[in-house]
mmCIF file of C-alpha atoms in Angstrom:
data_model
loop_
_atom_site.group_PDB
_atom_site.id
_atom_site.type_symbol
_atom_site.label_atom_id
_atom_site.label_comp_id
_atom_site.label_asym_id
_atom_site.label_seq_id
_atom_site.Cartn_x
_atom_site.Cartn_y
_atom_site.Cartn_z
ATOM 1 C CA UNK H 19 34.305 35.513 -15.084
ATOM 2 C CA UNK H 20 32.174 32.843 -16.860
ATOM 3 C CA UNK H 21 33.258 30.016 -14.511
ATOM 4 C CA UNK H 22 32.816 31.588 -11.106
ATOM 5 C CA UNK H 23 29.099 30.638 -10.832
ATOM 6 C CA UNK H 24 29.454 27.029 -9.743
ATOM 7 C CA UNK H 25 26.145 25.453 -8.673
ATOM 8 C CA UNK H 26 27.367 21.873 -8.629
ATOM 9 C CA UNK H 27 27.164 21.874 -4.825
ATOM 10 C CA UNK H 28 23.603 23.215 -4.893
ATOM 11 C CA UNK H 29 22.089 20.738 -7.340
ATOM 12 C CA UNK H 30 22.757 17.557 -5.311
ATOM 13 C CA UNK H 31 21.223 19.189 -2.254
ATOM 14 C CA UNK H 32 18.163 20.171 -4.229
ATOM 15 C CA UNK H 33 17.766 16.658 -5.624
ATOM 16 C CA UNK H 34 18.248 15.184 -2.153
ATOM 17 C CA UNK H 35 15.349 17.219 -0.746
ATOM 18 C CA UNK H 36 12.797 15.323 -2.824
ATOM 19 C CA UNK H 37 14.478 12.019 -2.045
ATOM 20 C CA UNK H 38 14.421 12.607 1.711
ATOM 21 C CA UNK H 39 10.823 13.824 1.651
ATOM 22 C CA UNK H 40 9.797 10.655 -0.184
ATOM 23 C CA UNK H 41 11.753 8.515 2.281
ATOM 24 C CA UNK H 42 10.201 10.211 5.318
ATOM 25 C CA UNK H 43 6.604 10.183 4.095
ATOM 26 C CA UNK H 44 6.773 6.602 2.860
ATOM 27 C CA UNK H 45 8.932 5.485 5.781
ATOM 28 C CA UNK H 46 6.347 6.147 8.485
ATOM 29 C CA UNK H 47 3.730 4.378 6.363
ATOM 30 C CA UNK H 48 6.181 1.495 6.074
ATOM 31 C CA UNK H 49 6.483 1.335 9.866
ATOM 32 C CA UNK H 50 2.703 1.354 10.260
ATOM 33 C CA UNK H 51 2.475 -1.379 7.620
ATOM 34 C CA UNK H 52 4.892 -3.559 9.583
ATOM 35 C CA UNK H 53 2.797 -3.125 12.734
ATOM 36 C CA UNK H 54 -0.424 -4.020 10.931
ATOM 37 C CA UNK H 55 1.262 -6.997 9.287
ATOM 38 C CA UNK H 56 2.457 -8.336 12.660
ATOM 39 C CA UNK H 57 -1.046 -7.946 14.069
ATOM 40 C CA UNK H 58 -2.559 -9.727 11.058
ATOM 41 C CA UNK H 59 -0.080 -12.599 11.413
ATOM 42 C CA UNK H 60 -1.114 -12.856 15.065
ATOM 43 C CA UNK H 61 -4.771 -13.080 14.043
ATOM 44 C CA UNK H 62 -4.026 -15.954 11.672
ATOM 45 C CA UNK H 63 -3.026 -18.228 14.533
ATOM 46 C CA UNK H 64 -6.233 -17.557 16.475
ATOM 47 C CA UNK H 65 -8.788 -20.340 16.047
ATOM 48 C CA UNK H 66 -11.602 -19.703 13.565
ATOM 49 C CA UNK H 67 -10.329 -16.264 12.554
ATOM 50 C CA UNK H 68 -9.536 -15.530 8.944
ATOM 51 C CA UNK H 69 -8.094 -12.149 8.074
ATOM 52 C CA UNK H 70 -7.309 -11.146 4.462
ATOM 53 C CA UNK H 71 -3.674 -10.059 4.246
ATOM 54 C CA UNK H 72 -3.357 -9.374 0.528
ATOM 55 C CA UNK H 73 -3.912 -5.635 0.916
ATOM 56 C CA UNK H 74 -1.541 -5.439 3.876
ATOM 57 C CA UNK H 75 1.237 -7.268 2.048
ATOM 58 C CA UNK H 76 0.658 -5.160 -1.076
ATOM 59 C CA UNK H 77 0.901 -1.964 0.964
ATOM 60 C CA UNK H 78 4.041 -3.196 2.700
ATOM 61 C CA UNK H 79 5.761 -4.090 -0.578
ATOM 62 C CA UNK H 80 4.747 -0.815 -2.214
ATOM 63 C CA UNK H 81 6.101 1.345 0.602
ATOM 64 C CA UNK H 82 9.294 -0.709 0.675
ATOM 65 C CA UNK H 83 9.764 -0.300 -3.097
ATOM 66 C CA UNK H 84 9.196 3.450 -2.949
ATOM 67 C CA UNK H 85 11.432 3.820 0.094
ATOM 68 C CA UNK H 86 14.324 1.935 -1.511
ATOM 69 C CA UNK H 87 13.693 3.606 -4.861
ATOM 70 C CA UNK H 88 13.937 7.048 -3.286
ATOM 71 C CA UNK H 89 17.045 6.072 -1.342
ATOM 72 C CA UNK H 90 19.026 4.702 -4.307
ATOM 73 C CA UNK H 91 17.349 6.941 -6.933
ATOM 74 C CA UNK H 92 16.118 3.831 -8.778
ATOM 75 C CA UNK H 93 13.416 4.582 -11.322
ATOM 76 C CA UNK H 94 12.428 0.902 -11.619
ATOM 77 C CA UNK H 95 11.912 0.391 -7.878
ATOM 78 C CA UNK H 96 9.986 3.625 -7.544
ATOM 79 C CA UNK H 97 7.820 2.789 -10.560
ATOM 80 C CA UNK H 98 7.084 -0.668 -9.124
ATOM 81 C CA UNK H 99 6.006 0.915 -5.862
ATOM 82 C CA UNK H 100 3.788 3.404 -7.685
ATOM 83 C CA UNK H 101 2.063 0.644 -9.673
ATOM 84 C CA UNK H 102 1.389 -1.377 -6.519
ATOM 85 C CA UNK H 103 0.089 1.726 -4.743
ATOM 86 C CA UNK H 104 -2.225 2.481 -7.669
ATOM 87 C CA UNK H 105 -3.595 -1.079 -7.592
ATOM 88 C CA UNK H 106 -4.123 -0.874 -3.838
ATOM 89 C CA UNK H 107 -5.793 2.530 -4.264
ATOM 90 C CA UNK H 108 -8.177 1.050 -6.824
ATOM 91 C CA UNK H 109 -9.079 -1.704 -4.361
ATOM 92 C CA UNK H 110 -9.633 0.762 -1.524
ATOM 93 C CA UNK H 111 -12.076 2.661 -3.732
ATOM 94 C CA UNK H 112 -13.964 -0.262 -5.267
ATOM 95 C CA UNK H 113 -14.217 -2.657 -2.303
ATOM 96 C CA UNK H 114 -16.218 -0.333 0.013
ATOM 97 C CA UNK H 115 -18.605 0.396 -2.855
ATOM 98 C CA UNK H 116 -19.032 -3.334 -3.465
ATOM 99 C CA UNK H 117 -19.594 -3.936 0.247
ATOM 100 C CA UNK H 118 -22.250 -1.241 0.519
ATOM 101 C CA UNK H 119 -24.239 -2.247 -2.566
ATOM 102 C CA UNK H 120 -23.985 -5.994 -1.916
ATOM 103 C CA UNK H 121 -24.767 -5.840 1.814
ATOM 104 C CA UNK H 122 -28.454 -6.673 1.407
ATOM 105 C CA UNK H 123 -27.657 -9.539 -0.956
ATOM 106 C CA UNK H 124 -25.062 -10.894 1.444
ATOM 107 C CA UNK H 125 -27.438 -10.699 4.418
ATOM 108 C CA UNK H 126 -30.126 -12.523 2.432
ATOM 109 C CA UNK H 127 -27.695 -15.299 1.532
ATOM 110 C CA UNK H 128 -26.510 -15.460 5.134
ATOM 111 C CA UNK H 129 -30.079 -15.915 6.361
ATOM 112 C CA UNK H 130 -30.668 -18.672 3.805
ATOM 113 C CA UNK H 131 -27.441 -20.386 4.833
ATOM 114 C CA UNK H 132 -28.374 -20.231 8.520
ATOM 115 C CA UNK H 133 -31.816 -21.725 7.916
ATOM 116 C CA UNK H 134 -30.307 -24.596 5.919
ATOM 117 C CA UNK H 135 -27.249 -25.190 8.086
ATOM 118 C CA UNK H 136 -29.154 -25.469 11.366
ATOM 119 C CA UNK H 137 -30.641 -28.730 10.095
ATOM 120 C CA UNK H 138 -27.111 -30.174 9.843
ATOM 121 C CA UNK H 139 -26.314 -29.373 13.466
ATOM 122 C CA UNK H 140 -25.368 -32.665 15.131
ATOM 123 C CA UNK H 141 -23.475 -31.608 18.304
ATOM 124 C CA UNK H 142 -20.294 -33.269 17.009
ATOM 125 C CA UNK H 143 -17.325 -30.994 17.897
ATOM 126 C CA UNK H 144 -15.489 -31.680 14.605
ATOM 127 C CA UNK H 145 -18.413 -30.525 12.461
ATOM 128 C CA UNK H 146 -17.823 -26.934 11.180
ATOM 129 C CA UNK H 147 -21.566 -26.224 11.267
ATOM 130 C CA UNK H 148 -21.745 -27.331 14.888
ATOM 131 C CA UNK H 149 -18.765 -25.108 15.710
ATOM 132 C CA UNK H 150 -20.421 -22.155 13.952
ATOM 133 C CA UNK H 151 -23.741 -22.448 15.782
ATOM 134 C CA UNK H 152 -22.166 -23.224 19.156
ATOM 135 C CA UNK H 153 -19.851 -20.197 19.077
ATOM 136 C CA UNK H 154 -22.609 -17.962 17.717
ATOM 137 C CA UNK H 155 -25.048 -18.917 20.485
ATOM 138 C CA UNK H 156 -22.449 -18.685 23.246
ATOM 139 C CA UNK H 157 -21.111 -15.325 22.102
ATOM 140 C CA UNK H 158 -24.432 -13.542 21.554
ATOM 141 C CA UNK H 159 -26.574 -15.426 24.144
ATOM 142 C CA UNK H 160 -29.091 -16.501 21.538
ATOM 143 C CA UNK H 161 -30.648 -19.737 20.324
ATOM 144 C CA UNK H 162 -31.561 -20.841 16.825
ATOM 145 C CA UNK H 163 -33.705 -18.733 14.525
ATOM 146 C CA UNK H 164 -37.373 -17.763 14.769
ATOM 147 C CA UNK H 165 -38.507 -20.924 16.592
ATOM 148 C CA UNK H 166 -35.447 -22.660 18.091
ATOM 149 C CA UNK H 167 -37.256 -25.737 19.409
ATOM 150 C CA UNK H 168 -38.879 -26.408 16.034
ATOM 151 C CA UNK H 169 -35.615 -25.662 14.217
ATOM 152 C CA UNK H 170 -33.568 -28.133 16.243
ATOM 153 C CA UNK H 171 -36.253 -30.836 16.183
ATOM 154 C CA UNK H 172 -35.787 -30.961 12.400
ATOM 155 C CA UNK H 173 -32.005 -31.308 12.707
ATOM 156 C CA UNK H 174 -29.658 -34.253 13.126
ATOM 157 C CA UNK H 175 -29.152 -33.107 16.711
ATOM 158 C CA UNK H 176 -32.674 -34.165 17.748
ATOM 159 C CA UNK H 177 -32.417 -37.398 15.766
ATOM 160 C CA UNK H 178 -29.134 -38.399 17.437
ATOM 161 C CA UNK H 179 -29.747 -37.193 20.998
ATOM 162 C CA UNK H 180 -33.522 -36.828 21.317
ATOM 163 C CA UNK H 181 -33.083 -33.433 23.007
ATOM 164 C CA UNK H 182 -34.812 -30.211 22.045
ATOM 165 C CA UNK H 183 -31.959 -27.655 22.080
ATOM 166 C CA UNK H 184 -28.175 -27.895 22.512
ATOM 167 C CA UNK H 185 -26.410 -26.917 25.712
ATOM 168 C CA UNK H 186 -25.174 -23.659 24.145
ATOM 169 C CA UNK H 187 -28.771 -22.387 24.279
ATOM 170 C CA UNK H 188 -28.943 -22.736 28.060
ATOM 171 C CA UNK H 189 -28.163 -19.980 30.523
ATOM 172 C CA UNK H 190 -25.126 -20.302 32.756
ATOM 173 C CA UNK H 191 -25.314 -23.115 35.284
ATOM 174 C CA UNK H 192 -28.554 -24.628 34.003
ATOM 175 C CA UNK H 193 -29.510 -27.721 32.045
ATOM 176 C CA UNK H 194 -32.273 -27.013 29.561
ATOM 177 C CA UNK H 195 -31.625 -29.358 26.662
ATOM 178 C CA UNK H 196 -34.718 -31.478 27.302
ATOM 179 C CA UNK H 197 -37.140 -28.852 28.588
ATOM 180 C CA UNK H 198 -36.076 -25.356 27.521
ATOM 181 C CA UNK H 199 -38.000 -22.364 28.850
ATOM 182 C CA UNK H 200 -37.578 -18.608 28.734
ATOM 183 C CA UNK H 201 -36.042 -18.583 32.213
ATOM 184 C CA UNK H 202 -33.430 -21.313 31.747
ATOM 185 C CA UNK H 203 -32.540 -20.765 28.073
ATOM 186 C CA UNK H 204 -32.295 -18.186 25.284
ATOM 187 C CA UNK H 205 -35.101 -19.597 23.148
ATOM 188 C CA UNK H 206 -36.685 -16.144 23.010
ATOM 189 C CA UNK H 207 -33.496 -14.623 21.542
ATOM 190 C CA UNK H 208 -33.035 -15.350 17.837
ATOM 191 C CA UNK H 209 -29.489 -15.446 16.478
ATOM 192 C CA UNK H 210 -30.508 -14.000 13.117
ATOM 193 C CA UNK H 211 -30.576 -10.316 14.219
ATOM 194 C CA UNK H 212 -27.230 -10.829 15.946
ATOM 195 C CA UNK H 213 -25.698 -12.221 12.758
ATOM 196 C CA UNK H 214 -27.084 -9.325 10.712
ATOM 197 C CA UNK H 215 -25.724 -6.833 13.224
ATOM 198 C CA UNK H 216 -22.324 -8.513 13.038
ATOM 199 C CA UNK H 217 -22.320 -8.225 9.231
ATOM 200 C CA UNK H 218 -23.238 -4.528 9.431
ATOM 201 C CA UNK H 219 -20.468 -3.791 11.924
ATOM 202 C CA UNK H 220 -17.949 -5.818 9.906
ATOM 203 C CA UNK H 221 -18.773 -3.862 6.748
ATOM 204 C CA UNK H 222 -18.466 -0.566 8.632
ATOM 205 C CA UNK H 223 -15.097 -1.547 10.082
ATOM 206 C CA UNK H 224 -13.902 -2.696 6.660
ATOM 207 C CA UNK H 225 -15.018 0.585 5.085
ATOM 208 C CA UNK H 226 -13.229 2.628 7.760
ATOM 209 C CA UNK H 227 -10.117 0.510 7.310
ATOM 210 C CA UNK H 228 -10.181 1.095 3.561
ATOM 211 C CA UNK H 229 -10.565 4.838 4.112
ATOM 212 C CA UNK H 230 -7.535 4.861 6.425
ATOM 213 C CA UNK H 231 -5.561 2.744 3.988
ATOM 214 C CA UNK H 232 -6.567 4.999 1.104
ATOM 215 C CA UNK H 233 -5.360 8.025 3.077
ATOM 216 C CA UNK H 234 -1.995 6.377 3.674
ATOM 217 C CA UNK H 235 -1.692 5.490 0.002
ATOM 218 C CA UNK H 236 -2.571 9.071 -0.926
ATOM 219 C CA UNK H 237 0.304 10.333 1.236
ATOM 220 C CA UNK H 238 2.607 7.879 -0.508
ATOM 221 C CA UNK H 239 1.560 9.096 -3.951
ATOM 222 C CA UNK H 240 1.999 12.722 -2.863
ATOM 223 C CA UNK H 241 5.486 12.003 -1.529
ATOM 224 C CA UNK H 242 6.450 10.254 -4.766
ATOM 225 C CA UNK H 243 5.060 13.155 -6.780
ATOM 226 C CA UNK H 244 7.084 15.649 -4.738
ATOM 227 C CA UNK H 245 10.177 13.504 -5.218
ATOM 228 C CA UNK H 246 9.772 13.448 -9.007
ATOM 229 C CA UNK H 247 9.061 17.191 -9.139
ATOM 230 C CA UNK H 248 12.304 17.906 -7.311
ATOM 231 C CA UNK H 249 14.201 15.525 -9.562
ATOM 232 C CA UNK H 250 12.708 17.118 -12.675
ATOM 233 C CA UNK H 251 13.595 20.583 -11.414
ATOM 234 C CA UNK H 252 17.138 19.450 -10.615
ATOM 235 C CA UNK H 253 17.534 17.935 -14.083
ATOM 236 C CA UNK H 254 16.411 21.175 -15.745
ATOM 237 C CA UNK H 255 18.841 23.183 -13.635
ATOM 238 C CA UNK H 256 21.611 20.733 -14.493
ATOM 239 C CA UNK H 257 20.894 21.039 -18.220
ATOM 240 C CA UNK H 258 20.921 24.829 -17.993
ATOM 241 C CA UNK H 259 24.215 24.726 -16.151
ATOM 242 C CA UNK H 260 25.797 22.450 -18.758
ATOM 243 C CA UNK H 261 24.580 24.719 -21.547
ATOM 244 C CA UNK H 262 26.099 27.645 -19.692
ATOM 245 C CA UNK H 263 29.429 25.792 -19.489
ATOM 246 C CA UNK H 264 29.372 24.953 -23.200
ATOM 247 C CA UNK H 265 28.582 28.528 -24.212
ATOM 248 C CA UNK H 266 31.299 29.781 -21.879
ATOM 249 C CA UNK H 267 33.801 27.414 -23.484
ATOM 250 C CA UNK H 268 32.876 28.606 -26.963
ATOM 251 C CA UNK H 269 33.176 32.211 -25.847
ATOM 252 C CA UNK H 270 36.592 31.470 -24.337
ATOM 253 C CA UNK H 271 37.806 29.785 -27.538
ATOM 254 C CA UNK H 272 36.717 32.743 -29.624
ATOM 255 C CA UNK H 273 38.537 35.056 -27.262
ATOM 256 C CA UNK H 274 41.694 32.944 -27.591
ATOM 257 C CA UNK H 275 41.393 33.067 -31.387
ATOM 258 C CA UNK H 276 41.203 36.808 -31.357
ATOM 259 C CA UNK H 277 44.119 37.215 -28.964
ATOM 260 C CA UNK H 278 46.643 34.602 -30.149
ATOM 261 C CA UNK H 279 45.229 33.617 -33.549
ATOM 262 C CA UNK H 280 45.625 29.866 -33.021
ATOM 263 C CA UNK H 281 42.597 28.753 -34.953
ATOM 264 C CA UNK H 282 42.479 29.200 -38.711
ATOM 265 C CA UNK H 283 38.807 28.462 -39.127
ATOM 266 C CA UNK H 284 35.993 30.051 -37.204
ATOM 267 C CA UNK H 285 34.586 27.936 -34.388
ATOM 268 C CA UNK H 286 30.932 27.066 -34.962
ATOM 269 C CA UNK H 287 28.410 28.893 -32.862
ATOM 270 C CA UNK H 288 27.045 25.716 -31.243
ATOM 271 C CA UNK H 289 29.133 22.732 -30.179
ATOM 272 C CA UNK H 290 27.180 19.713 -29.016
ATOM 273 C CA UNK H 291 29.889 18.975 -26.491
ATOM 274 C CA UNK H 292 27.606 17.059 -24.115
ATOM 275 C CA UNK H 293 26.493 14.471 -26.684
ATOM 276 C CA UNK H 294 29.832 14.231 -28.493
ATOM 277 C CA UNK H 295 31.937 13.353 -25.461
ATOM 278 C CA UNK H 296 29.154 11.366 -23.674
ATOM 279 C CA UNK H 297 29.624 13.356 -20.472
ATOM 280 C CA UNK H 298 27.054 12.894 -17.724
ATOM 281 C CA UNK H 299 26.554 15.316 -14.886
ATOM 282 C CA UNK H 300 28.227 18.592 -14.024
ATOM 283 C CA UNK H 301 31.552 19.546 -15.610
ATOM 284 C CA UNK H 302 34.079 20.993 -13.124
ATOM 285 C CA UNK H 303 36.013 23.413 -15.351
ATOM 286 C CA UNK H 304 38.816 25.905 -14.766
ATOM 287 C CA UNK H 305 40.001 28.499 -17.298
ATOM 288 C CA UNK H 306 42.998 26.347 -18.282
ATOM 289 C CA UNK H 307 42.166 22.699 -17.640
ATOM 290 C CA UNK H 308 39.019 20.681 -18.330
ATOM 291 C CA UNK H 309 38.468 17.545 -16.240
ATOM 292 C CA UNK H 310 36.064 15.169 -17.895
ATOM 293 C CA UNK H 311 35.467 11.452 -18.001
ATOM 294 C CA UNK H 312 37.502 11.102 -21.186
ATOM 295 C CA UNK H 313 41.145 11.015 -19.988
ATOM 296 C CA UNK H 314 42.543 11.794 -23.469
ATOM 297 C CA UNK H 315 41.279 15.371 -23.282
ATOM 298 C CA UNK H 316 43.718 17.257 -21.095
ATOM 299 C CA UNK H 317 43.033 20.863 -22.073
ATOM 300 C CA UNK H 318 40.980 23.090 -24.343
ATOM 301 C CA UNK H 319 43.098 22.222 -27.377
ATOM 302 C CA UNK H 320 42.379 18.496 -27.125
ATOM 303 C CA UNK H 321 39.096 18.608 -29.011
ATOM 304 C CA UNK H 322 38.804 16.812 -32.354
#
């Protein structure tokens, strides 16, 4: 019988496979993105820490768009997520390259900035340069640049206080501001190598972070690709099924004409039933009644 092969229950399941795969693969990335976003927000409120959040927010929005797009089968939401993922992927590829090739230039500029800024050190807590040098020297147990005593004697600090080095150059529990030595201060430890080492480690961490982020974005793109492949396969199967229904209807009409002679004229070989009646989706048909979205058509003899 031409109507006994009903795959209308199989097609939705097949289309749902791609949707669920996309939801699962992008969902766990979405959860990771939320965790990273919360951590980045926490870092914002820490004093003197600045963390770029543009990439995190972009990743979060992209996974959310793809997740919702896969859930509601929205092409626009899914496309928006794909575009954001592609932009983030481009950044994850270009930024590490920029960091690597511009590292020497950045270190040179950092050294120049440190040599100029140390002259503006004035030991005033509200001065950003004072904050920078104080935290740098306390964190890395260093003092000044190549010759700390000479460096600070040319700064506002020596002009205002008359001392040789600030208190951040002294070892714990000592007072060396007026007469610093190797034993009571860090005048033999330059802060320049420490700053360069910090830049190197920061670039390495940033590169690793971009690699991890690029991997996550790659999984998202793969999940979206799998989703669209399943949807494309389901659409092809649906079209084949509708063509099968139309051909079966034509064959049935011809059989009726031969048996009861109702039709005077021969029925054309091809009837573009799908476009003519504007029917979307699968047509549940029985041998005697056709149920379509047009309520005026009640049976096979209701066609114009």
